[in-house]
PDB file of C-alpha atoms in Angstrom:
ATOM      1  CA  UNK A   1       0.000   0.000   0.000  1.00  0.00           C
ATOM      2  CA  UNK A   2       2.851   2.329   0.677  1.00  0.00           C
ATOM      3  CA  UNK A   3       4.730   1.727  -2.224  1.00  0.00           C
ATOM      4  CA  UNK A   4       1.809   1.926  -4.482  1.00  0.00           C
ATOM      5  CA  UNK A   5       1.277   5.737  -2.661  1.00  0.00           C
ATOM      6  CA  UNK A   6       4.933   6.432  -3.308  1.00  0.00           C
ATOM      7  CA  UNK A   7       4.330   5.254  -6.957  1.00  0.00           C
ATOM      8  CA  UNK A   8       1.641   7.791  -7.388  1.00  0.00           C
ATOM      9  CA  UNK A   9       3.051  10.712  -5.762  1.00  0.00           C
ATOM     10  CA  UNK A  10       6.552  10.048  -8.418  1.00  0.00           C
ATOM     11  CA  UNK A  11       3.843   9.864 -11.010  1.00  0.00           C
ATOM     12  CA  UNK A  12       2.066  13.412 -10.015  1.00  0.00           C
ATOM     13  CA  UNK A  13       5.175  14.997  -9.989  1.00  0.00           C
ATOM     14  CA  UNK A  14       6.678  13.646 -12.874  1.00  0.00           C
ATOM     15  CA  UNK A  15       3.299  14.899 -14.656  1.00  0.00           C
ATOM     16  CA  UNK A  16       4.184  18.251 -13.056  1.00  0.00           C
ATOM     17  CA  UNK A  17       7.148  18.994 -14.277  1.00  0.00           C
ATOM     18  CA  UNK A  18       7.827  17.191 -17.391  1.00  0.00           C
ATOM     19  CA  UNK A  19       5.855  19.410 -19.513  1.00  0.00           C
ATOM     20  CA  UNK A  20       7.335  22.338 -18.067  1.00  0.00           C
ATOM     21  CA  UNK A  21      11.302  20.632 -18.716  1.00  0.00           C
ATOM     22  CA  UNK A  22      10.205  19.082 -22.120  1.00  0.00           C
ATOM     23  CA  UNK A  23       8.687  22.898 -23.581  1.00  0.00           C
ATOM     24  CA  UNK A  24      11.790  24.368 -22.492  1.00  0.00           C
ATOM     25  CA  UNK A  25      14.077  21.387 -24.581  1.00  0.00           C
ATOM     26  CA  UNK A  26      11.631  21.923 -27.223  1.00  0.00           C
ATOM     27  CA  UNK A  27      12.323  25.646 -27.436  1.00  0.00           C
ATOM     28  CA  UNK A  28      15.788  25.441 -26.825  1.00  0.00           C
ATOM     29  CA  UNK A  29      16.269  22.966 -29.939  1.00  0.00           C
ATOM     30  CA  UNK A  30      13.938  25.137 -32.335  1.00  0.00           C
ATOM     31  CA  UNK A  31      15.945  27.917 -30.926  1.00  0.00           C
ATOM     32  CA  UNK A  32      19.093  26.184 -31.949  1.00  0.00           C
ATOM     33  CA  UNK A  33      18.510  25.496 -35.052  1.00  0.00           C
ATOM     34  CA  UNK A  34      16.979  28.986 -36.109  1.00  0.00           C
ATOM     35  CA  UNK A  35      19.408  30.597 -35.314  1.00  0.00           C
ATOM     36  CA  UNK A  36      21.527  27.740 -36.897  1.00  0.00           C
ATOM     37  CA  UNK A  37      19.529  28.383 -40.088  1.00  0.00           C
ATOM     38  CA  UNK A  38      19.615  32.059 -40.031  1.00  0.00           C
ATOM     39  CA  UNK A  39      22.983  32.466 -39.110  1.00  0.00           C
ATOM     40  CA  UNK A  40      24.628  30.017 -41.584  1.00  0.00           C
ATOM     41  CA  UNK A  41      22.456  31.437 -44.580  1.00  0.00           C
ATOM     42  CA  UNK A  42      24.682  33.777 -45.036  1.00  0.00           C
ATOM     43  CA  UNK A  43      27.717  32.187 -43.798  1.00  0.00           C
ATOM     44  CA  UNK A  44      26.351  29.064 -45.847  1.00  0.00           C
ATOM     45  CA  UNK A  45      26.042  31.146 -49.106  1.00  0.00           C
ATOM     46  CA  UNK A  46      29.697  32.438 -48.750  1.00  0.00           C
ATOM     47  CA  UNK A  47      31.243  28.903 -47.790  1.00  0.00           C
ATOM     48  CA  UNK A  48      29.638  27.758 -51.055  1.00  0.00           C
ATOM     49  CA  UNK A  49      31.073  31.176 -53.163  1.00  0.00           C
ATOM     50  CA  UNK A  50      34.309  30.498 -51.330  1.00  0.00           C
ATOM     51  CA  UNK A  51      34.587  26.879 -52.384  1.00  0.00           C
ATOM     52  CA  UNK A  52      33.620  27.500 -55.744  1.00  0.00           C
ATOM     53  CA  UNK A  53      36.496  29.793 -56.277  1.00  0.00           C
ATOM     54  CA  UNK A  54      39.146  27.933 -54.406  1.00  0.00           C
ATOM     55  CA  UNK A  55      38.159  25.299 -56.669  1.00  0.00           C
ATOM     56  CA  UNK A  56      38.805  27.520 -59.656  1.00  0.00           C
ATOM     57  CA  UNK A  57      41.834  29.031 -58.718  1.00  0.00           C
ATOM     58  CA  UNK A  58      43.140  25.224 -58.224  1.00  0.00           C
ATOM     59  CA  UNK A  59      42.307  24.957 -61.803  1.00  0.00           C
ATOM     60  CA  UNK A  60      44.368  28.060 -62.471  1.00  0.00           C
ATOM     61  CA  UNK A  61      47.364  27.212 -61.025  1.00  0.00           C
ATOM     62  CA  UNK A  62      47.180  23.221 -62.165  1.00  0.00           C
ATOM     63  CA  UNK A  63      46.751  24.802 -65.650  1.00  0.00           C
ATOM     64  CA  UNK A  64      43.311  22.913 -66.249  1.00  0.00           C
ATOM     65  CA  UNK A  65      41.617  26.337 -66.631  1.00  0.00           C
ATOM     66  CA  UNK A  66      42.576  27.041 -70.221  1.00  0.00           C
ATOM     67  CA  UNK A  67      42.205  30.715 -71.288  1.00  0.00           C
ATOM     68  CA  UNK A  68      40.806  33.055 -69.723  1.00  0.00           C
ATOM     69  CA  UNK A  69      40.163  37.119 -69.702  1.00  0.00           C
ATOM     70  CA  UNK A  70      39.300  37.937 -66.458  1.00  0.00           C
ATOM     71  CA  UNK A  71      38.405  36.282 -63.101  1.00  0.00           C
ATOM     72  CA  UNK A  72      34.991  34.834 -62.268  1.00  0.00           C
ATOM     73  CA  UNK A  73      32.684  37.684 -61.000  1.00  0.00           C
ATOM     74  CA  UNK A  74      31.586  35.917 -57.874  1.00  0.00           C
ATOM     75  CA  UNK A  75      35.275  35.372 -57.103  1.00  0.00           C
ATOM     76  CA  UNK A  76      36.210  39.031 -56.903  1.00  0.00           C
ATOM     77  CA  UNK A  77      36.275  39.443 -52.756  1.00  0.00           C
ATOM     78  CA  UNK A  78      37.828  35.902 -52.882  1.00  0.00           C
ATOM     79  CA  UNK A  79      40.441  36.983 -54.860  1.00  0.00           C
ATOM     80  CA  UNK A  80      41.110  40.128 -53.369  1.00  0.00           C
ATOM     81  CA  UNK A  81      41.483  38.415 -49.901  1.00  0.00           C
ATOM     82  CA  UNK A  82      43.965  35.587 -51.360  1.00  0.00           C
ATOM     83  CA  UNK A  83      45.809  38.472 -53.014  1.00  0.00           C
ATOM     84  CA  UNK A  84      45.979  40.437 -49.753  1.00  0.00           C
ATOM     85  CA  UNK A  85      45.584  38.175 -46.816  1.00  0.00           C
ATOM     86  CA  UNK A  86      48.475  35.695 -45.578  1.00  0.00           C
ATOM     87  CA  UNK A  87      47.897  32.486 -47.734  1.00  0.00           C
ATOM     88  CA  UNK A  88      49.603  34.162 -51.363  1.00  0.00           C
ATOM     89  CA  UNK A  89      52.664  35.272 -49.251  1.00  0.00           C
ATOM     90  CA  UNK A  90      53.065  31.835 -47.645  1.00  0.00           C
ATOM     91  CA  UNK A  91      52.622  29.904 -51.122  1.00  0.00           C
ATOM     92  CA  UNK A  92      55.137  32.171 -52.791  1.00  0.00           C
ATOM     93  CA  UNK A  93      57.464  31.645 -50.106  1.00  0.00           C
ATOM     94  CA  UNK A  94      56.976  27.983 -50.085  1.00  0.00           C
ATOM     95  CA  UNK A  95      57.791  28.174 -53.753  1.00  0.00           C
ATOM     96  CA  UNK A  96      60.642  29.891 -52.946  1.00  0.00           C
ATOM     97  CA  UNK A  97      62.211  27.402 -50.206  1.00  0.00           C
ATOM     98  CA  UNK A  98      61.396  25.059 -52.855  1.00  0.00           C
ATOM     99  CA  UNK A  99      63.253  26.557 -55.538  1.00  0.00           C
ATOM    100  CA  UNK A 100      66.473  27.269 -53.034  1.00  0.00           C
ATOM    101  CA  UNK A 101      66.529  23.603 -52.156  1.00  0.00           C
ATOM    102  CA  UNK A 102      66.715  22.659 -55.158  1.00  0.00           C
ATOM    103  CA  UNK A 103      69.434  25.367 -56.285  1.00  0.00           C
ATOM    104  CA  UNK A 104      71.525  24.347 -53.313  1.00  0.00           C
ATOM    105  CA  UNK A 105      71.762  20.599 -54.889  1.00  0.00           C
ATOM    106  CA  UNK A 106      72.874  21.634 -58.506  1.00  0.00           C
ATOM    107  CA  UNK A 107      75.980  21.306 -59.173  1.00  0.00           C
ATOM    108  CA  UNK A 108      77.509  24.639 -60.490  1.00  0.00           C
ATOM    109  CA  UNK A 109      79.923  24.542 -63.476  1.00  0.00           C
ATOM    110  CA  UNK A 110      81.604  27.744 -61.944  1.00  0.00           C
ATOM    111  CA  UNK A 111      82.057  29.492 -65.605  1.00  0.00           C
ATOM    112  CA  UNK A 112      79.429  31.690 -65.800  1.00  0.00           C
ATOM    113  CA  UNK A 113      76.754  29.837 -67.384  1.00  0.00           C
ATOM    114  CA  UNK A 114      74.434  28.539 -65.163  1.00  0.00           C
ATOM    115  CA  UNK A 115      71.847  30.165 -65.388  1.00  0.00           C
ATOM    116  CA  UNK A 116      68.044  31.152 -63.485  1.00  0.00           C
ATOM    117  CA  UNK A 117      65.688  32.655 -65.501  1.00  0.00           C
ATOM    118  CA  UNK A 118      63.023  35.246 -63.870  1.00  0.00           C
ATOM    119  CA  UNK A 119      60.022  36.482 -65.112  1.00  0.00           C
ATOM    120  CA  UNK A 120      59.251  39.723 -63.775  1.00  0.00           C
ATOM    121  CA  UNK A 121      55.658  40.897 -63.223  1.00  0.00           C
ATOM    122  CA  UNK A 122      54.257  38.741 -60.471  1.00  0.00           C
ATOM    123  CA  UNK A 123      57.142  37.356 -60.077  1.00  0.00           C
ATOM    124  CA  UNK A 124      59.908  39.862 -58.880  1.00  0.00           C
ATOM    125  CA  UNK A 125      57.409  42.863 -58.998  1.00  0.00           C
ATOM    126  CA  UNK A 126      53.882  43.256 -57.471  1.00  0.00           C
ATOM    127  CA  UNK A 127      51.852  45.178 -59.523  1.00  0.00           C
ATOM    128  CA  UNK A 128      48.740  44.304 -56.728  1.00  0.00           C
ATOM    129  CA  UNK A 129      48.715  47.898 -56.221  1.00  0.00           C
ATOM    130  CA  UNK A 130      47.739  48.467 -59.905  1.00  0.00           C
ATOM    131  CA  UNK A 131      45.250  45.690 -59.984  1.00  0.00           C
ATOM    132  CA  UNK A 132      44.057  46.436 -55.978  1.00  0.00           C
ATOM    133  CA  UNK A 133      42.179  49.706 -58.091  1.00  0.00           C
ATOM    134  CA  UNK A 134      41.428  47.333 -60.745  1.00  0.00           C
ATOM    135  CA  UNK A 135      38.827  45.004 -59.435  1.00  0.00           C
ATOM    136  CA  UNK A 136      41.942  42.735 -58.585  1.00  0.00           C
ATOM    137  CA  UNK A 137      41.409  41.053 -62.489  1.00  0.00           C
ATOM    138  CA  UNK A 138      37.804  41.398 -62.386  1.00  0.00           C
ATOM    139  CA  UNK A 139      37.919  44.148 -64.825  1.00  0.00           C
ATOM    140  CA  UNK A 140      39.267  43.370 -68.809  1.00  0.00           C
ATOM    141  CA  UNK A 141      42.774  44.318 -68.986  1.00  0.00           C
ATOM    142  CA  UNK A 142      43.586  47.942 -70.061  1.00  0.00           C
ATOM    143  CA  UNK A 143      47.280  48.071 -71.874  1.00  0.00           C
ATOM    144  CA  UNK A 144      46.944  51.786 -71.542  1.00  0.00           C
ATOM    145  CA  UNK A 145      46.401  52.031 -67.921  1.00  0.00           C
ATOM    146  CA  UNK A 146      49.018  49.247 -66.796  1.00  0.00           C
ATOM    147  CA  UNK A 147      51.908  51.045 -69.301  1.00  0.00           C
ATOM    148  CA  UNK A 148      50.971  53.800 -67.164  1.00  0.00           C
ATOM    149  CA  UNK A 149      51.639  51.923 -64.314  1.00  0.00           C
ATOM    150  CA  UNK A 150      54.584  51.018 -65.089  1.00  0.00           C
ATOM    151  CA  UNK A 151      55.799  54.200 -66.449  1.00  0.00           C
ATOM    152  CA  UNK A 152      55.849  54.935 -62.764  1.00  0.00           C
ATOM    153  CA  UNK A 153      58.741  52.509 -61.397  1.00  0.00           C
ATOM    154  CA  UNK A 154      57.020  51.938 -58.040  1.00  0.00           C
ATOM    155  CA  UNK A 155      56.003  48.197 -58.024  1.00  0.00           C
ATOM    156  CA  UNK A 156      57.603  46.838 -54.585  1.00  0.00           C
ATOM    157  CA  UNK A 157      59.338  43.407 -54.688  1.00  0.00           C
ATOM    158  CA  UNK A 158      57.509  40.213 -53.537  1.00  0.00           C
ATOM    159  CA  UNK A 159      59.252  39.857 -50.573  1.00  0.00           C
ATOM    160  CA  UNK A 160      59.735  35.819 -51.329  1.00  0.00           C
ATOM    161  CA  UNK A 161      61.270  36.075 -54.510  1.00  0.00           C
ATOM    162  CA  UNK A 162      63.473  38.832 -53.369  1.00  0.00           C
ATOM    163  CA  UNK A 163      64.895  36.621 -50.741  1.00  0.00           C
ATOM    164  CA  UNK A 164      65.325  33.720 -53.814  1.00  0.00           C
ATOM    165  CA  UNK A 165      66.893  36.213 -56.039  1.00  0.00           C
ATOM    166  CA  UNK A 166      69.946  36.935 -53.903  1.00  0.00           C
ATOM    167  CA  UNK A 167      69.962  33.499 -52.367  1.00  0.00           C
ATOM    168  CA  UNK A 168      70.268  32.289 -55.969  1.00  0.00           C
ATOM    169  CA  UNK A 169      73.275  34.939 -56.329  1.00  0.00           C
ATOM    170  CA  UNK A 170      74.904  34.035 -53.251  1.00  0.00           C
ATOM    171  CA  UNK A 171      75.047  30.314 -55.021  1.00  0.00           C
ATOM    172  CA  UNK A 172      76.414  31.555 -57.834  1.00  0.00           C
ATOM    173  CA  UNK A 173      73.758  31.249 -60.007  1.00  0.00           C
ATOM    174  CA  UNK A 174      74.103  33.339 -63.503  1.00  0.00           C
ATOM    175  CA  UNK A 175      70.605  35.546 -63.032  1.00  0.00           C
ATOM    176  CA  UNK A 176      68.516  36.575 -66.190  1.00  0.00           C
ATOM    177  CA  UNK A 177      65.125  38.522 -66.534  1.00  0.00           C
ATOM    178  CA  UNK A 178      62.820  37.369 -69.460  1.00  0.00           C
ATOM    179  CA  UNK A 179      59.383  39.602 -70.107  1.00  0.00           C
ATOM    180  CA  UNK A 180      57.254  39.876 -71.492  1.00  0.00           C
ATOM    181  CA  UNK A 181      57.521  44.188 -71.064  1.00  0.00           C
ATOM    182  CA  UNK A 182      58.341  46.042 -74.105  1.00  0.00           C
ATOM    183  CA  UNK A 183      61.722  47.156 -74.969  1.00  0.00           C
ATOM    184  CA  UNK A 184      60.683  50.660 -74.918  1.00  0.00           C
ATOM    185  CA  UNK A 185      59.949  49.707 -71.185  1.00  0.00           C
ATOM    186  CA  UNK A 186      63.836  48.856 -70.684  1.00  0.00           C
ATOM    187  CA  UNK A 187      64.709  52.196 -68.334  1.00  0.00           C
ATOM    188  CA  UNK A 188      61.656  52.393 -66.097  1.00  0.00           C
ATOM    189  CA  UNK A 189      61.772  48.395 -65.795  1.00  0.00           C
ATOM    190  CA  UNK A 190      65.362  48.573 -64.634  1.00  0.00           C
ATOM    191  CA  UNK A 191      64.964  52.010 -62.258  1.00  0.00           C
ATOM    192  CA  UNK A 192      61.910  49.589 -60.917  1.00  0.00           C
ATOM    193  CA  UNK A 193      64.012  46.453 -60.221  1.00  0.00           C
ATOM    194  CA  UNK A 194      66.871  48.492 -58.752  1.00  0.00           C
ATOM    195  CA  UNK A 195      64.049  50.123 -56.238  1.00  0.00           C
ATOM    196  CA  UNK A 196      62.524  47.122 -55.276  1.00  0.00           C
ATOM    197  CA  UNK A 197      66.136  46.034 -54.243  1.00  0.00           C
ATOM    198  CA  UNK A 198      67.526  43.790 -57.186  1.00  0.00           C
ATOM    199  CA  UNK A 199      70.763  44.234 -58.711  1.00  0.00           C
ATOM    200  CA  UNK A 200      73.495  42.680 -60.481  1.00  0.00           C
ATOM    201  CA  UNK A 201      71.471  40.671 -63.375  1.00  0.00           C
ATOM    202  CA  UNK A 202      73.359  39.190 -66.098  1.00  0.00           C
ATOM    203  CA  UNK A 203      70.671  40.254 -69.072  1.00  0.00           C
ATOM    204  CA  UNK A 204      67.248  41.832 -69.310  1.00  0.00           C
ATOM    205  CA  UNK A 205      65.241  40.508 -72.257  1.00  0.00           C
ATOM    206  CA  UNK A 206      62.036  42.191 -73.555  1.00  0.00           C
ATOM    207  CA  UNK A 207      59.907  41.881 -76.055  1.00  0.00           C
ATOM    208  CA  UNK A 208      61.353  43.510 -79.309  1.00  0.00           C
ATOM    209  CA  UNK A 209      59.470  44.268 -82.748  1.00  0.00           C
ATOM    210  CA  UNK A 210      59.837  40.962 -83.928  1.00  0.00           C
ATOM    211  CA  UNK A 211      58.518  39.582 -81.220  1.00  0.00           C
ATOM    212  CA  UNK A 212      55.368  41.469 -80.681  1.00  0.00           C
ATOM    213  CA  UNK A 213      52.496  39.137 -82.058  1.00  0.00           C
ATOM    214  CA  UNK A 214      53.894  36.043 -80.645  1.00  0.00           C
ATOM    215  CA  UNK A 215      52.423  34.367 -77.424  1.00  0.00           C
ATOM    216  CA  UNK A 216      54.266  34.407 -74.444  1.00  0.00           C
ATOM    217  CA  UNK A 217      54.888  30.641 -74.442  1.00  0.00           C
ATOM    218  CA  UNK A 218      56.903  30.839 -77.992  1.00  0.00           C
ATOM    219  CA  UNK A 219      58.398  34.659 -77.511  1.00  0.00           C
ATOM    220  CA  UNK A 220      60.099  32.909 -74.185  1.00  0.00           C
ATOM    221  CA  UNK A 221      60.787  29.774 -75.729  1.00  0.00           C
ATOM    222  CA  UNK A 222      62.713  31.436 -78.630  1.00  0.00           C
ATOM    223  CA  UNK A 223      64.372  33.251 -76.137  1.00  0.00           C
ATOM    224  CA  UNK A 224      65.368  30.383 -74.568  1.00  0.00           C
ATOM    225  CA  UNK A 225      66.427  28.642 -77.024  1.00  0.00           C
ATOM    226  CA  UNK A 226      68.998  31.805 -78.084  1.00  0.00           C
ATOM    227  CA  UNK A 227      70.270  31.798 -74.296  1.00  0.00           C
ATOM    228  CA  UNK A 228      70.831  28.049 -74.947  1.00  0.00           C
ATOM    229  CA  UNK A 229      72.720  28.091 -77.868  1.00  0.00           C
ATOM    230  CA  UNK A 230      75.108  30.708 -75.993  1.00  0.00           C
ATOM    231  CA  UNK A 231      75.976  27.633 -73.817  1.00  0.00           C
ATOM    232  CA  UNK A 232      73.774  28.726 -70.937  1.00  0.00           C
ATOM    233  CA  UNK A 233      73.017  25.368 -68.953  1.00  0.00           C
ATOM    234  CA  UNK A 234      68.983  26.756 -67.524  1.00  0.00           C
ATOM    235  CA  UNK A 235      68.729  24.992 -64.422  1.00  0.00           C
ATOM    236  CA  UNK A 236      66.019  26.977 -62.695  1.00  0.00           C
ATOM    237  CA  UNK A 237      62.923  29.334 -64.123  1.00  0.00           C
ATOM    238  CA  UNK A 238      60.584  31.120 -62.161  1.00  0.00           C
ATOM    239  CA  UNK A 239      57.365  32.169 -63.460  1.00  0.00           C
ATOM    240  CA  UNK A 240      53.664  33.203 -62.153  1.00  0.00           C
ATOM    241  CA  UNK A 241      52.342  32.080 -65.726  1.00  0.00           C
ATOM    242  CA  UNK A 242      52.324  28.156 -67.456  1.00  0.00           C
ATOM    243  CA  UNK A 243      53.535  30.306 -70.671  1.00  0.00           C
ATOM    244  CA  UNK A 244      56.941  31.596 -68.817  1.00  0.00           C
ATOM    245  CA  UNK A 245      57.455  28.089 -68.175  1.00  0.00           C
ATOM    246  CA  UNK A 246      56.324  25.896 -70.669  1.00  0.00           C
ATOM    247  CA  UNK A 247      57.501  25.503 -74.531  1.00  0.00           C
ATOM    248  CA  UNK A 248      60.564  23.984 -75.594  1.00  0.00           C
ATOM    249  CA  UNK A 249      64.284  24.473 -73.798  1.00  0.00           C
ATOM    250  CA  UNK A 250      62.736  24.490 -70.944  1.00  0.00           C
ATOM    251  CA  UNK A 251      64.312  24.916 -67.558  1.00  0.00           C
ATOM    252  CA  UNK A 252      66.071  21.480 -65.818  1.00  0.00           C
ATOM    253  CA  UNK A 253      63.257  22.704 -62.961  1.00  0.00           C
ATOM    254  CA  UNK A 254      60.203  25.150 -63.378  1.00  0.00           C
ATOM    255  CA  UNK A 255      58.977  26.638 -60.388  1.00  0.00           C
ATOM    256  CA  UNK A 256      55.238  28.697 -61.037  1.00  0.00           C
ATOM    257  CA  UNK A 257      54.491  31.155 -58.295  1.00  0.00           C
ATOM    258  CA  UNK A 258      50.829  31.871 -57.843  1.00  0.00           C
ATOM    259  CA  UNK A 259      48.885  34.261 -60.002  1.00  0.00           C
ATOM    260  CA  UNK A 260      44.761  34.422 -59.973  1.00  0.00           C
ATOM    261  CA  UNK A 261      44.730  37.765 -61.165  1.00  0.00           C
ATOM    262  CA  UNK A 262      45.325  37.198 -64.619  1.00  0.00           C
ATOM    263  CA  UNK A 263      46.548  35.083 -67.687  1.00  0.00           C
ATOM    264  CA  UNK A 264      48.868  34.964 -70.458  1.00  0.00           C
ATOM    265  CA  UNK A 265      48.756  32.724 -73.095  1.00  0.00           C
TER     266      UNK A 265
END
């Protein structure tokens, strides 16, 4: 008899309370996952922008991409972030602790002739302040407006490449600058170089009137090619675009710096 009372007193209170304990469950899980849902629709949106264009800037740099004239339009803050934010200047400088270690293992010939080719924009030089008013290569390339830019001598160094440069000198490397500039772009090119801190290069190639018409891949290829048959022994190029790398006499290694701002064929 007394545990059947005891049995219906748990039971009255149980009845009590539960309803009490299970609403507030009930409201804190719909509360959960409102807030859930409204806070990651946003957030949600921009993880799925974000992933697109990581996705296509992996294409970019694997050279799966093909041709293209300016970056996707959705991809403009992503690309301006990348461009700005800490991951571009840790992936150049991994590219450059790459390239030194392999420098460091090559076996110099000590007369002159071995040789690292640079390209220069994107490469030594930044022009991110040019493209940072530019939609950061959301916006169709204006010749006029960059030859401006570069009338003006003042893109800084990428700190990474600066660091291969004279680590490559240091070595003993024989340096030389391929670009795809024009020659009449030889003195504010050089004044540009020498205030970004490089120095000391063996040759500065540009793009002469022969040479105007042909892609980059084949102008630099030619070029080469003519370095080559000087007895230059190419063991290292450094490029932000496939076509500074790719062609024929290529570089023994090829190391591509990142680049989703723009391509060159």
């Amino acid at each position: 008899m007394a545990l059947t009372r005891c049995v219906a007193v748990l039971l009255i209170v149980f009845l009590t309370l539960s309803p009490t304990s299970s609403s507030q469950s009930i409201i804190q899980m719909i509360t959960k996952e409102e807030t859930h849902l409204s806070s990651d629709g946003v957030s949600g949106r921009r993880r799925g922008i974000d992933l697109y264009c990581e996705s296509w800037r992996f294409t970019v740099e694997t050279n799966d991409a093909g041709s293209w004239s300016r970056i996707p339009e959705k991809c403009a803050d992503f690309v301006k972030e990348y461009i700005t934010g800490e991951r571009y200047s840790s992936e150049s400088e991994a590219v450059a602790d790459s390239s030194l270690a392999y420098a460091k293992s090559v076996g110099l010939s000590g007369n002159g002739k071995d040789a690292w080719v640079f390209d220069i924009d994107e490469t030594l030089l930044s022009n991110v302040p040019y493209y940072a008013i530019h939609g950061f290569g959301s916006e169709i390339f204006d010749e006029s407006s960059f030859d401006e830019w570069v009338d003006l001598a003042e893109a800084p160094a990428l700190t990474a490449s600066l660091r291969l440069y004279k680590g490559l000198q240091e070595l003993g490397f024989t340096i030389i600058l391929l670009t795809g500039r024009a020659e009449f772009q030889r003195n504010c090119t050089g004044i540009n170089l020498q205030y970004a801190g490089y120095s000391n290069w063996e040759r500065l190639i540009l793009r002469g009137d022969s040479d105007h018409g042909k892609t980059a891949s084949v102008y630099k290829s030619e070029k080469r090619k003519e370095l080559e048959d000087e007895g230059y022994v190419i063991h290292g190029n450094s490029g932000d675009q496939w076509s500074d790398l790719t062609g024929f006499a290529v570089a023994t290694r090829s190391f591509k710096l990142p680049n989703s701002m723009y391509f060159i064929a």
